[in-house]
Amino acid sequence: MRLTLRTLLAYLDGILEPNDAEDLGKKIEESEYAAGLVHRIRDVMRRLRLGAPSLTDRGPGLDPNTVAEYLDNTLLSERVTDFEKVCLDSDIHLAEVASSHQILALVLGEPAEVDPAGRQRMYRLKEAEGKVKPPPTPAAQSAPAMPDAKRPPRLDLEPSDVAAAGRKPRPKPTVPEYLREPRKKSSWWAAAAAVLLAACFTAVVLMALGQFEPGTSPGNFLARLGVISAPREVAKQGSEVRGQGSEVRGQGSEVRGQGRGLGASVPSGVPDEPVPTPAEDVKTETKGPVPSAPPEQPAPEKSPDGPAESPAESPSSVVPAPTPKTPAVPDKAPGAEVEKQPEIPPVLEQPQLPPEPLGRLMSSEQVLLSDGVETGWTRVAANQMLIPQQVLVPPTYRAKIALTMGVTLEILGGSRVELLGSSARELPGLRVLYGRVVLMPLGKVGSRMRLAFGDRTGTIAFTDAETVVALDVRRRRVPGTDPENGPARVVADLYATTGGITWRESVEGAGGQPLRLAPRQRLSFDAHLTSAPIDAKELPPWIESSPVGALDRRASAAIAEALPTDRLARVGLMELAVSRPQKEVKWLALRCLGYIWQFDDVVVALDDSANKLVWSDFIEELCAAVGRDAATAAAVRMALEKQYPQQAAALYRMLWGYSDKDLRAGDDAALVRALDDDLLAMRVLSYWNLRDITGQGAAYQPEQTAARRQQSVRRWRQRLAAKEIRFQDGVKEAGKNVESPAPENK
């Protein structure tokens, strides 16, 4: 098969036969121009602001009908060359032809579904048109009669004229047999069978559970219908129970209308256990002391010849089942006081208190995102009240918050902080999940707040009104280990730049030993180890200011101006990444999306040769995200699984990093094999790791064809055989911990 623009479009849209597609794929790999054209076609189809050809343009090969003839393979052969030349020279026309071909491939790949009623209506349009006569126009009615000599010839012919002319009437259009839908078979019997089967199954289950036994609602219903027989005791009891609304009078203890059959009396003065009565709408009213019961009736004598009276025939033997809801009032002697039941006070619902206010954002030029439980990440407006929740500052920004505890909080870019509310035993404060913060009291000596990071929680007290405190929290993990399994080691540095502070760590059961930091001293934390206060020779420059480049400064201003506060930050950042033509704005928007667990666009860019110059930036951003925390690492993994389901595990492993132990175990061979993988993203990531390990590139270019990559791949295989794929500087040897990159303002 020849390699032309039409066959190339058919190959990209997947409408070729398998053999032809394989043959054409080999030709594309061997031709550098064809491979570049493939990437160019994919690029122009994704460009939203490319535009469309002008309808008034009448240049050669620019007619829309010509495009249709070319796609339908009916264009004259002598015009095909000129048409393809126009497409190859113009991105607009190339995008139009490629997009139209893709749409046709999708539409024509499946049979069209037409409503039968709509099809019949369309076939009757011609017939309806002949039956409807247009009404006479006013001009024709008011026009004066013209002599026959000056009357223009009549153009429309009546049906009689058609018959006179000998023309055959047009046959009525009918629906072709192959377009007619088959007559649908009735499926009511299948539905009836399914309902009957479900009813039988339900009946069997209820019968097995005893739901049809007497005493249950279904059993009583079936007993009334005569389907099953109820026990004599239940039947007798049901016939005797009458008058559920009667009341117990204080005049005596005789219960009227209940049909309970309580023949035995309780002797006066001898308290007995209360006889429980059913709680079926029984209203008990007690007035004054309860008199004694009537004298006990003699028990009926048993007949020696006749059978003993059954419990169902004796009213006194019918004792209802006890229920704890409404116990009967026991009989008391005359004058005895009725024991009052203790009243249970009603439970009052506690009113829901509003969230505790903790601070306000002081600047509208900075971007601060808050995580709502139901709404997700949204931008915080200036002077908006902050409550206990997580907040995030994207890269290149430095948000300043005035806390209600009398402290100014500055959160640097790339940091996530949780604002903590107060309780009966704890002060309000904040938890630094990762990143950098600066704390300054608002001119008040003795301000105290709670500060937490990792597994540590403590109280910090500002001993001077001019105190400035800085905290840097990051994570360490062993390279090559799964970032989602096991907690990472949290490393933190607490600085006192000016003034002094007191740090008291909360220990289970009691407070820890207070540590005092003088100006320009540092306190280091590594997992569960705490160093003594040491003098800091040089303070980090980020405490005073965060240096931002010119491009990032321009991009941050554009995003701060355009990002709305009434919508999800994810939606606004995605729109900025697509709609803005400036590369710095798109890059910063993608970095901000990574901090709210959105990595789809960054992952897709690894498989596009158009992003060759920024591959390293994308990979470094993904590696930093994997080491940030377990939730961010899981978001990267899910983005890879969504875009590359088959190679996601291998790609995710390449982002963990390597140690010499891993390389000796065979990971070096896996990296070299990935250099010749069919997926571009696999080649890009493996080459980036090999270059990071050895510091050499061997003139390898992942975007080239397999034929052009052979020589450089052969060199990497020789290094693999010589066991030269090892870390040269010893910084990342096995067992050494590698810190996750600190947030930087690039």
XYZ file of C-alpha atoms in Angstrom:
746
model
C 0.000 0.000 0.000
C 1.288 3.432 -0.972
C 2.010 5.960 1.742
C -0.165 8.982 0.890
C -2.010 11.544 2.939
C -5.297 9.669 2.481
C -3.836 6.322 3.545
C -2.076 8.009 6.461
C -5.398 9.424 7.698
C -7.005 6.012 7.314
C -4.163 4.499 9.350
C -4.588 7.060 12.149
C -8.366 6.536 12.280
C -8.013 2.727 12.354
C -10.106 1.826 9.305
C -7.462 -0.183 7.443
C -7.221 -3.930 7.336
C -4.788 -5.419 9.877
C -2.249 -6.419 7.233
C -2.399 -3.034 5.517
C -2.143 -1.234 8.858
C 0.941 -3.230 9.832
C 2.582 -2.605 6.456
C 1.817 1.106 6.600
C 3.056 1.349 10.199
C 6.447 -0.012 9.186
C 6.675 2.523 6.374
C 5.871 5.345 8.794
C 8.631 4.218 11.160
C 11.148 4.092 8.339
C 10.212 7.544 7.016
C 11.197 10.443 9.237
C 8.948 12.805 7.279
C 5.924 10.521 7.710
C 6.540 10.150 11.441
C 6.793 13.908 11.796
C 3.613 14.327 9.762
C 1.775 11.977 12.133
C 2.746 14.095 15.136
C 1.871 17.248 13.215
C -1.617 15.940 12.370
C -2.282 15.068 15.999
C -1.025 18.463 17.097
C -3.143 20.530 14.700
C -6.262 18.552 15.614
C -5.788 19.460 19.292
C -5.216 23.168 18.749
C -8.424 24.903 19.757
C -7.562 28.356 18.400
C -6.402 27.231 14.975
C -9.532 28.416 13.194
C -11.142 27.193 9.972
C -10.729 27.978 6.250
C -12.632 30.984 4.974
C -15.807 30.213 3.034
C -15.169 33.071 0.610
C -11.696 31.837 -0.334
C -11.684 30.533 -3.895
C -8.077 29.451 -4.129
C -7.043 26.215 -5.812
C -8.144 23.156 -3.881
C -9.868 25.145 -1.129
C -13.483 24.496 -2.090
C -15.407 22.477 0.552
C -16.768 20.307 -2.239
C -13.210 19.497 -3.221
C -12.512 18.358 0.337
C -15.577 16.132 0.206
C -14.511 14.618 -3.121
C -11.040 13.973 -1.752
C -12.351 12.236 1.345
C -14.754 10.211 -0.818
C -11.896 9.197 -3.140
C -13.716 10.662 -6.144
C -11.400 13.603 -6.815
C -9.667 13.549 -10.187
C -6.187 12.089 -9.961
C -4.566 15.136 -11.564
C -6.005 17.346 -8.800
C -5.057 15.109 -5.860
C -1.404 16.186 -5.863
C -2.234 19.894 -5.748
C -4.845 19.344 -3.051
C -2.466 17.387 -0.806
C 0.214 20.039 -1.302
C -2.195 22.698 -0.011
C -2.966 20.566 3.055
C 0.698 19.920 3.815
C 1.561 23.607 3.520
C -1.325 24.890 5.678
C -2.092 23.725 9.218
C -5.655 25.012 8.902
C -6.490 22.863 5.872
C -4.610 19.884 7.268
C -6.638 20.089 10.473
C -9.888 20.398 8.495
C -9.178 17.361 6.333
C -7.933 15.238 9.256
C -10.862 16.180 11.504
C -13.411 15.576 8.745
C -11.853 12.199 7.994
C -11.976 11.263 11.674
C -15.636 12.275 11.965
C -16.572 10.288 8.857
C -14.701 7.260 10.173
C -16.645 7.423 13.428
C -20.029 8.053 11.804
C -19.742 5.545 8.969
C -18.251 2.891 11.196
C -21.698 2.059 12.572
C -25.070 1.793 10.790
C -27.252 4.857 11.075
C -30.303 4.529 13.290
C -33.374 6.171 11.747
C -36.744 6.311 13.430
C -39.272 4.310 11.336
C -41.932 6.993 11.776
C -39.492 9.675 10.671
C -38.469 7.618 7.646
C -42.096 7.183 6.547
C -42.753 10.896 7.066
C -39.768 11.825 4.891
C -40.903 9.478 2.123
C -44.351 11.133 2.115
C -42.974 14.671 1.764
C -43.183 14.583 -2.066
C -46.730 13.243 -1.974
C -47.819 15.917 0.506
C -46.193 18.607 -1.611
C -48.355 17.687 -4.636
C -51.578 17.790 -2.616
C -51.057 21.250 -1.152
C -51.838 24.140 -3.526
C -50.341 27.508 -2.760
C -52.880 30.273 -2.015
C -53.304 33.013 -4.629
C -51.150 36.037 -4.041
C -52.781 39.450 -3.602
C -50.780 40.800 -6.500
C -52.267 38.201 -8.793
C -55.806 38.968 -7.627
C -55.495 42.737 -8.003
C -53.607 42.735 -11.275
C -55.689 43.886 -14.281
C -56.532 41.410 -16.962
C -54.068 41.272 -19.809
C -54.846 40.476 -23.382
C -53.834 37.034 -24.569
C -51.272 38.474 -26.903
C -49.345 40.110 -24.049
C -49.847 37.371 -21.436
C -46.548 35.596 -20.610
C -46.406 31.874 -21.144
C -47.383 29.714 -18.193
C -44.461 27.867 -16.681
C -46.166 25.618 -14.114
C -48.072 22.685 -15.516
C -51.275 21.304 -14.105
C -51.777 17.568 -13.696
C -53.919 17.596 -16.843
C -51.038 19.120 -18.778
C -48.713 16.428 -17.478
C -51.114 13.734 -18.599
C -51.544 15.455 -21.951
C -47.832 15.636 -22.461
C -47.658 11.866 -22.098
C -45.462 11.908 -19.043
C -45.746 9.027 -16.636
C -46.477 10.001 -13.060
C -43.620 9.500 -10.653
C -44.057 6.283 -8.675
C -44.696 6.584 -4.982
C -41.470 6.039 -3.048
C -41.438 3.035 -0.797
C -39.098 1.908 1.915
C -36.577 -0.658 0.623
C -36.836 -4.072 2.117
C -33.339 -3.985 3.584
C -34.135 -0.741 5.462
C -37.320 -2.034 7.047
C -37.028 -2.955 10.646
C -38.010 -6.495 11.584
C -41.337 -6.857 13.329
C -40.793 -6.817 17.030
C -41.849 -9.952 18.817
C -44.063 -9.619 21.803
C -42.198 -10.231 25.013
C -45.067 -9.994 27.507
C -44.886 -13.680 28.280
C -41.234 -13.341 29.299
C -42.090 -10.520 31.701
C -44.990 -12.522 33.145
C -42.776 -15.559 33.650
C -40.163 -13.428 35.404
C -42.782 -11.935 37.747
C -44.230 -15.379 38.535
C -40.781 -16.809 39.231
C -39.934 -13.907 41.551
C -43.235 -14.352 43.435
C -42.615 -18.074 43.933
C -39.091 -17.460 45.149
C -40.302 -14.803 47.610
C -42.997 -17.135 48.961
C -40.487 -19.942 49.509
C -38.110 -17.617 51.360
C -40.879 -16.230 53.587
C -42.142 -19.736 54.358
C -38.623 -20.863 55.299
C -38.298 -17.888 57.659
C -41.625 -18.702 59.343
C -43.443 -15.621 58.120
C -46.615 -17.636 57.342
C -46.952 -19.066 60.878
C -50.004 -18.014 62.947
C -49.314 -14.842 64.851
C -47.570 -13.050 62.034
C -49.273 -10.574 59.732
C -49.193 -12.864 56.648
C -50.257 -15.858 58.816
C -53.240 -14.015 60.309
C -54.285 -12.859 56.854
C -54.171 -16.423 55.503
C -56.060 -17.661 58.575
C -58.884 -15.196 57.911
C -59.065 -16.429 54.337
C -59.233 -20.020 55.547
C -56.041 -21.076 53.864
C -54.453 -22.183 57.149
C -56.007 -23.007 60.543
C -55.154 -20.916 63.581
C -54.610 -22.532 67.041
C -57.640 -22.606 69.313
C -55.973 -20.440 71.920
C -55.188 -17.713 69.453
C -58.648 -17.944 67.893
C -60.399 -17.810 71.252
C -58.234 -14.976 72.462
C -58.842 -13.017 69.300
C -62.613 -13.435 69.666
C -62.623 -12.342 73.269
C -60.435 -9.272 72.911
C -62.815 -6.363 72.456
C -63.026 -2.727 73.310
C -59.400 -1.696 73.116
C -60.317 1.876 74.045
C -61.773 1.186 77.541
C -60.277 2.849 80.590
C -59.395 1.556 84.037
C -61.618 3.454 86.469
C -60.596 4.356 89.990
C -63.984 3.105 91.358
C -62.824 -0.477 91.289
C -60.348 -2.824 89.744
C -62.759 -4.505 87.338
C -61.557 -4.124 83.806
C -64.503 -3.632 81.493
C -64.595 -4.491 77.820
C -61.094 -5.879 77.640
C -62.017 -9.518 77.248
C -58.839 -10.517 79.055
C -60.502 -13.162 81.195
C -58.749 -12.125 84.414
C -60.964 -14.125 86.808
C -58.532 -14.358 89.717
C -58.218 -11.408 92.046
C -55.261 -10.056 93.924
C -55.699 -9.977 97.731
C -55.686 -6.531 99.208
C -52.666 -5.470 101.076
C -50.461 -8.091 99.454
C -48.666 -6.517 96.529
C -48.159 -8.895 93.685
C -46.246 -8.648 90.450
C -48.137 -6.460 87.975
C -49.898 -8.390 85.269
C -48.715 -6.973 81.979
C -51.312 -5.973 79.434
C -50.887 -5.473 75.708
C -49.834 -1.992 74.689
C -52.456 -1.743 71.982
C -53.962 1.692 72.566
C -54.752 0.975 76.269
C -55.467 4.222 78.115
C -55.013 3.871 81.880
C -56.518 6.614 84.039
C -56.023 6.386 87.824
C -58.058 8.634 90.131
C -57.264 8.463 93.819
C -56.342 5.270 95.617
C -56.996 2.023 93.874
C -59.562 -0.136 95.759
C -59.016 -3.766 96.442
C -60.072 -6.434 94.016
C -63.393 -8.304 94.387
C -63.392 -11.547 96.391
C -61.817 -14.528 94.770
C -64.232 -16.760 92.880
C -64.075 -20.480 93.589
C -62.308 -22.485 90.986
C -64.488 -24.783 88.893
C -64.426 -28.418 89.901
C -62.929 -30.895 87.534
C -65.220 -33.598 86.260
C -63.710 -37.031 86.679
C -65.518 -38.340 83.652
C -65.291 -35.419 81.335
C -62.106 -34.011 79.924
C -60.440 -31.125 81.622
C -61.365 -27.726 80.406
C -58.853 -26.557 77.853
C -57.074 -23.269 78.343
C -58.839 -21.903 75.327
C -62.271 -22.516 76.982
C -61.365 -20.990 80.341
C -61.380 -17.189 80.392
C -59.131 -17.090 83.414
C -56.449 -19.101 81.684
C -55.986 -16.680 78.822
C -52.931 -14.654 79.773
C -51.651 -12.315 77.079
C -47.987 -12.204 76.230
C -46.154 -9.715 78.456
C -45.010 -6.506 76.849
C -42.717 -4.047 78.610
C -44.406 -1.023 77.094
C -47.593 -0.585 79.212
C -47.549 -2.521 82.519
C -50.848 -2.792 84.385
C -51.384 -0.801 87.566
C -51.022 -3.195 90.551
C -53.836 -3.305 93.071
C -53.168 -1.427 96.311
C -54.887 -1.364 99.651
C -57.331 1.480 100.279
C -55.516 4.627 101.162
C -52.218 3.461 99.756
C -50.397 5.929 97.592
C -49.861 5.115 93.985
C -46.180 4.762 93.254
C -45.283 7.388 90.709
C -43.032 6.504 87.831
C -39.955 8.736 87.606
C -40.293 11.214 84.825
C -37.590 11.079 82.194
C -36.614 14.590 81.189
C -36.810 15.203 77.457
C -33.533 15.143 75.600
C -32.864 18.553 74.199
C -30.997 18.702 70.944
C -27.833 20.695 71.217
C -27.867 23.591 68.767
C -25.245 23.264 66.092
C -22.602 25.880 66.687
C -21.142 27.788 63.756
C -17.572 26.936 62.724
C -14.880 28.619 64.726
C -13.310 31.558 62.849
C -9.538 31.262 62.728
C -8.314 33.985 60.364
C -8.689 36.033 57.195
C -6.762 36.243 53.933
C -5.110 39.655 53.758
C -4.324 39.992 50.028
C -6.293 39.541 46.812
C -3.158 39.281 44.657
C -2.185 35.930 46.173
C -3.892 32.609 45.489
C -5.055 30.547 48.460
C -7.168 27.409 47.955
C -9.390 25.864 50.619
C -10.609 22.284 50.666
C -14.344 22.058 51.232
C -15.761 18.717 52.329
C -18.563 18.880 49.751
C -17.322 21.465 47.262
C -13.664 20.508 46.757
C -10.786 22.935 46.265
C -11.917 26.521 45.694
C -10.125 29.847 45.780
C -10.401 31.940 48.938
C -11.490 35.524 48.398
C -9.753 38.443 50.071
C -10.916 39.083 53.670
C -12.838 35.796 53.628
C -13.149 34.161 57.042
C -11.256 30.888 57.393
C -12.527 28.005 59.523
C -10.854 24.738 60.606
C -9.967 23.210 57.221
C -7.055 22.492 54.915
C -5.629 25.314 52.820
C -3.106 25.200 50.007
C -0.883 27.815 48.393
C 0.126 26.951 44.795
C 3.706 27.504 43.577
C 5.068 31.065 43.094
C 2.576 32.550 45.604
C 3.003 33.668 49.225
C -0.311 34.022 51.051
C -0.551 36.066 54.254
C -3.257 35.242 56.818
C -4.134 37.172 59.989
C -4.966 34.525 62.604
C -7.425 35.227 65.411
C -4.841 34.119 67.999
C -2.803 37.280 67.343
C -0.291 35.818 64.880
C 0.403 36.545 61.225
C 0.850 33.419 59.119
C 2.695 33.416 55.795
C 2.334 30.250 53.705
C 4.865 29.847 50.921
C 4.110 28.386 47.519
C 3.798 24.622 47.314
C 2.678 24.206 50.942
C -0.388 22.576 52.455
C -1.550 23.531 55.948
C -4.489 22.506 58.104
C -6.009 25.138 60.389
C -6.832 23.594 63.780
C -9.655 24.805 65.989
C -9.564 25.098 69.756
C -10.988 22.691 72.323
C -11.341 22.481 76.084
C -7.728 21.343 76.468
C -6.023 22.564 73.301
C -5.227 25.928 71.779
C -6.043 26.822 68.186
C -3.206 26.491 65.733
C -2.147 24.784 62.544
C -0.726 21.541 61.206
C 1.869 21.777 58.430
C 1.396 18.764 56.166
C 4.289 19.772 53.921
C 5.965 22.985 52.865
C 7.152 26.177 54.559
C 5.471 28.734 56.808
C 6.557 31.919 58.610
C 4.930 33.050 61.894
C 5.020 36.553 63.408
C 3.088 37.866 66.454
C 0.981 40.965 65.903
C 2.903 43.111 68.396
C 1.702 41.074 71.374
C 4.160 39.464 73.766
C 3.280 36.017 75.087
C 1.121 34.865 72.192
C 0.732 31.094 72.166
C -0.546 28.678 69.558
C -0.570 24.986 68.757
C 1.827 23.734 66.069
C 1.777 20.210 64.600
C 3.726 18.398 61.880
C 4.099 14.696 61.219
C 3.395 12.807 64.457
C 4.423 15.742 66.650
C 2.241 18.313 68.354
C 3.446 21.109 70.578
C 2.885 24.629 71.785
C 4.956 27.564 70.644
C 5.145 30.748 72.735
C 6.466 34.032 71.360
C 8.612 35.708 74.026
C 9.212 38.877 72.017
C 6.919 41.128 69.993
C 9.437 41.160 67.114
C 9.856 37.394 66.940
C 9.890 35.744 63.513
C 9.609 31.946 63.361
C 9.993 29.768 60.273
C 9.145 26.077 59.842
C 10.186 23.802 56.962
C 8.468 20.374 56.776
C 9.416 17.736 54.197
C 9.473 13.970 53.813
C 12.244 11.450 53.359
C 11.941 8.054 51.762
C 14.290 5.379 50.496
C 14.577 5.503 46.682
C 12.927 2.566 44.991
C 10.284 2.058 47.695
C 6.563 2.339 47.090
C 5.494 5.827 48.235
C 1.967 4.611 49.019
C 2.992 1.840 51.430
C 4.225 2.756 54.867
C 4.545 6.184 56.457
C 7.416 8.313 55.259
C 9.879 9.917 57.659
C 8.970 13.514 58.376
C 11.898 15.908 58.695
C 11.408 19.474 59.945
C 13.519 22.502 60.850
C 12.261 25.210 63.220
C 14.062 28.577 62.982
C 13.974 31.584 65.292
C 15.273 34.433 63.149
C 14.620 37.400 65.446
C 13.430 37.352 69.022
C 13.001 34.202 71.036
C 10.473 31.393 71.285
C 9.692 28.507 73.608
C 8.765 25.120 72.176
C 6.999 22.628 74.434
C 6.147 19.325 72.796
C 3.034 17.503 73.925
C 3.879 14.076 75.308
C 1.231 11.475 76.047
C 0.096 11.956 79.618
C 2.089 15.138 80.309
C 3.851 18.030 78.651
C 7.377 17.721 77.349
C 10.455 19.599 78.419
C 10.354 23.200 77.121
C 13.104 24.186 74.694
C 14.088 27.828 74.330
C 15.412 29.142 71.044
C 17.424 32.339 70.968
C 17.631 34.507 67.837
C 19.275 32.789 64.848
C 18.958 29.330 66.344
C 17.499 26.189 64.814
C 15.762 23.089 66.123
C 15.788 19.967 63.913
C 13.309 17.076 63.985
C 13.901 13.731 62.281
C 11.108 11.202 62.809
C 11.099 10.760 66.626
C 14.495 12.392 67.191
C 14.879 16.009 68.305
C 18.153 17.875 68.264
C 19.312 20.436 70.763
C 19.076 24.104 69.750
C 22.025 24.919 67.499
C 23.220 28.172 66.009
C 22.321 28.660 62.355
C 25.240 30.186 60.485
C 23.049 31.233 57.576
C 19.313 31.539 57.611
C 17.407 30.278 54.555
C 16.668 33.099 52.105
C 13.026 32.039 51.703
C 12.248 33.366 55.187
C 12.582 36.964 54.018
C 11.365 36.639 50.419
C 10.756 34.055 47.727
C 12.650 34.767 44.503
C 10.407 34.384 41.449
C 11.557 34.549 37.834
C 10.192 37.026 35.333
C 8.144 34.428 33.431
C 6.685 32.927 36.606
C 5.903 36.406 37.922
C 3.953 37.195 34.765
C 2.164 33.835 34.818
C 1.248 34.083 38.501
C -0.251 37.538 37.967
C -2.320 36.252 35.029
C -3.666 33.281 36.993
C -4.384 35.381 40.096
C -6.405 37.783 37.959
C -8.339 35.148 35.998
C -8.948 32.398 38.575
C -12.497 32.852 39.943
C -13.607 32.327 43.538
C -17.120 31.014 42.811
C -16.088 27.909 40.881
C -13.944 24.863 41.442
C -10.253 25.668 41.174
C -9.762 22.537 39.085
C -12.108 23.796 36.366
C -10.615 27.280 36.308
C -7.022 26.030 36.112
C -7.874 23.582 33.328
C -9.437 26.370 31.302
C -6.357 28.537 31.779
C -4.057 25.675 30.738
C -5.973 25.234 27.480
C -7.083 28.735 26.536
C -4.006 30.826 27.320
C -1.412 30.895 24.509
C 1.480 31.837 26.824
C 3.552 28.776 27.661
C 4.471 30.076 31.096
C 0.789 30.421 32.043
C 0.021 26.912 30.832
C 3.011 25.465 32.690
C 2.134 27.193 35.968
C -1.509 26.106 35.651
C -0.397 22.484 35.192
C 1.845 22.720 38.263
C -1.015 24.148 40.318
C -3.282 21.314 39.144
C -0.729 18.811 40.418
C -1.105 20.135 43.971
C -4.843 19.327 43.870
C -4.188 15.824 42.456
C -4.837 16.508 38.761
C -2.039 15.026 36.602
C -3.834 14.005 33.401
C -2.331 16.690 31.156
C 1.191 16.189 32.511
C 0.996 12.428 31.959
C -0.333 12.841 28.412
C 2.520 15.219 27.537
C 5.090 12.426 28.014
C 3.749 10.658 24.922
C 3.843 13.704 22.634
C 7.059 14.627 20.836
C 5.867 18.233 20.577
C 6.725 18.574 24.296
C 10.293 17.365 23.836
C 11.827 20.511 25.300
C 9.785 20.305 28.527
C 9.882 16.554 29.146
C 12.447 16.981 31.905
C 10.294 19.575 33.680
C 7.257 17.301 33.530
C 9.174 14.287 34.866
C 10.719 16.294 37.704
C 7.263 17.556 38.648
C 5.901 13.987 38.705
C 8.837 12.723 40.801
C 8.340 15.556 43.298
C 4.619 14.780 43.484
C 5.271 11.086 44.150
C 7.520 11.987 47.093
C 5.157 14.638 48.477
C 2.696 12.337 50.254
C 0.803 9.083 49.746
C -2.379 10.755 48.465
C -0.520 12.658 45.752
C 1.393 9.515 44.749
C -1.911 7.654 44.385
C -3.241 10.450 42.167
C -0.196 10.109 39.881
C -0.698 6.350 39.686
C -4.384 6.699 38.768
C -3.553 9.228 36.039
C -1.034 6.780 34.553
C -3.538 3.913 34.727
C -6.116 6.042 32.948
C -3.814 7.054 30.085
C -1.570 3.962 29.800
C -3.467 1.011 31.322
C -0.978 -1.646 30.170
C 2.289 0.161 30.966
C 1.075 2.100 34.027
C 2.869 -0.122 36.556
C 6.232 0.162 34.778
C 5.885 3.927 34.325
C 4.908 4.394 37.967
C 7.922 2.349 39.086
C 10.276 4.627 37.133
C 9.071 7.588 39.194
C 10.115 6.020 42.523
C 13.837 6.409 41.874
C 16.551 3.758 42.079
C 19.425 2.726 44.290
C 22.522 0.713 43.435
C 20.884 -2.265 45.111
C 17.928 -2.009 42.738
C 20.229 -1.679 39.745
C 22.216 -4.742 40.743
C 18.953 -6.663 41.173
C 18.056 -6.187 37.495
C 16.378 -2.798 37.232
C 19.234 -1.575 35.011
C 18.308 -4.196 32.399
C 14.645 -3.173 32.617
C 15.569 0.453 31.935
C 17.657 -0.502 28.891
C 14.858 -2.681 27.514
C 12.430 0.217 27.849
C 14.614 2.295 25.500
C 13.240 0.234 22.603
C 9.607 0.123 23.781
C 6.791 0.981 21.376
C 5.344 3.563 23.789
C 7.049 6.936 23.624
C 6.369 7.668 27.309
C 8.246 4.485 28.302
C 11.275 5.524 26.258
C 11.200 9.069 27.659
C 11.080 7.978 31.317
C 13.676 5.214 30.971
C 16.125 7.529 29.211
C 15.616 10.231 31.852
C 16.435 7.729 34.625
C 19.505 6.355 32.823
C 20.846 9.838 32.249
C 20.166 10.751 35.892
C 22.010 7.642 37.100
C 25.067 7.748 34.840
C 25.167 11.392 33.768
C 25.553 10.304 30.114
C 23.142 10.453 27.214
C 24.776 8.449 24.383
C 23.034 10.644 21.781
C 19.739 8.865 22.384
C 16.540 10.593 21.242
C 13.310 8.875 22.343
C 11.152 10.449 19.636
C 13.158 8.988 16.738
C 12.162 5.902 14.792
C 13.385 2.437 15.737
C 15.892 2.422 12.882
C 17.471 5.665 14.034
C 17.569 4.551 17.679
C 19.420 1.298 17.053
C 22.943 2.636 17.353
C 22.389 4.502 20.634
C 20.458 1.574 22.113
C 23.379 -0.696 21.232
C 25.696 1.545 23.276
C 23.427 1.329 26.309
C 23.400 -2.457 26.010
C 27.186 -2.469 26.011
C 27.194 -0.401 29.223
C 24.698 -2.817 30.716
C 26.960 -5.758 29.926
C 29.919 -3.924 31.474
C 27.826 -3.112 34.611
C 28.427 0.594 34.151
C 24.850 1.652 34.882
C 25.520 2.652 38.484
C 25.492 5.885 40.474
C 28.854 7.546 40.054
C 28.834 10.126 42.865
C 27.523 7.812 45.607
C 24.890 10.286 46.707
C 21.996 7.935 46.031
C 23.518 4.706 47.240
C 21.348 1.973 48.644
C 20.074 2.666 52.134
C 20.493 6.433 51.895
C 17.333 8.464 52.348
C 16.391 10.924 49.650
C 14.404 13.960 50.681
C 11.431 15.024 48.656
C 12.205 18.271 46.849
C 11.312 21.332 48.824
C 8.762 23.640 47.235
C 10.537 26.106 45.015
C 9.367 29.128 43.122
C 10.761 28.532 39.684
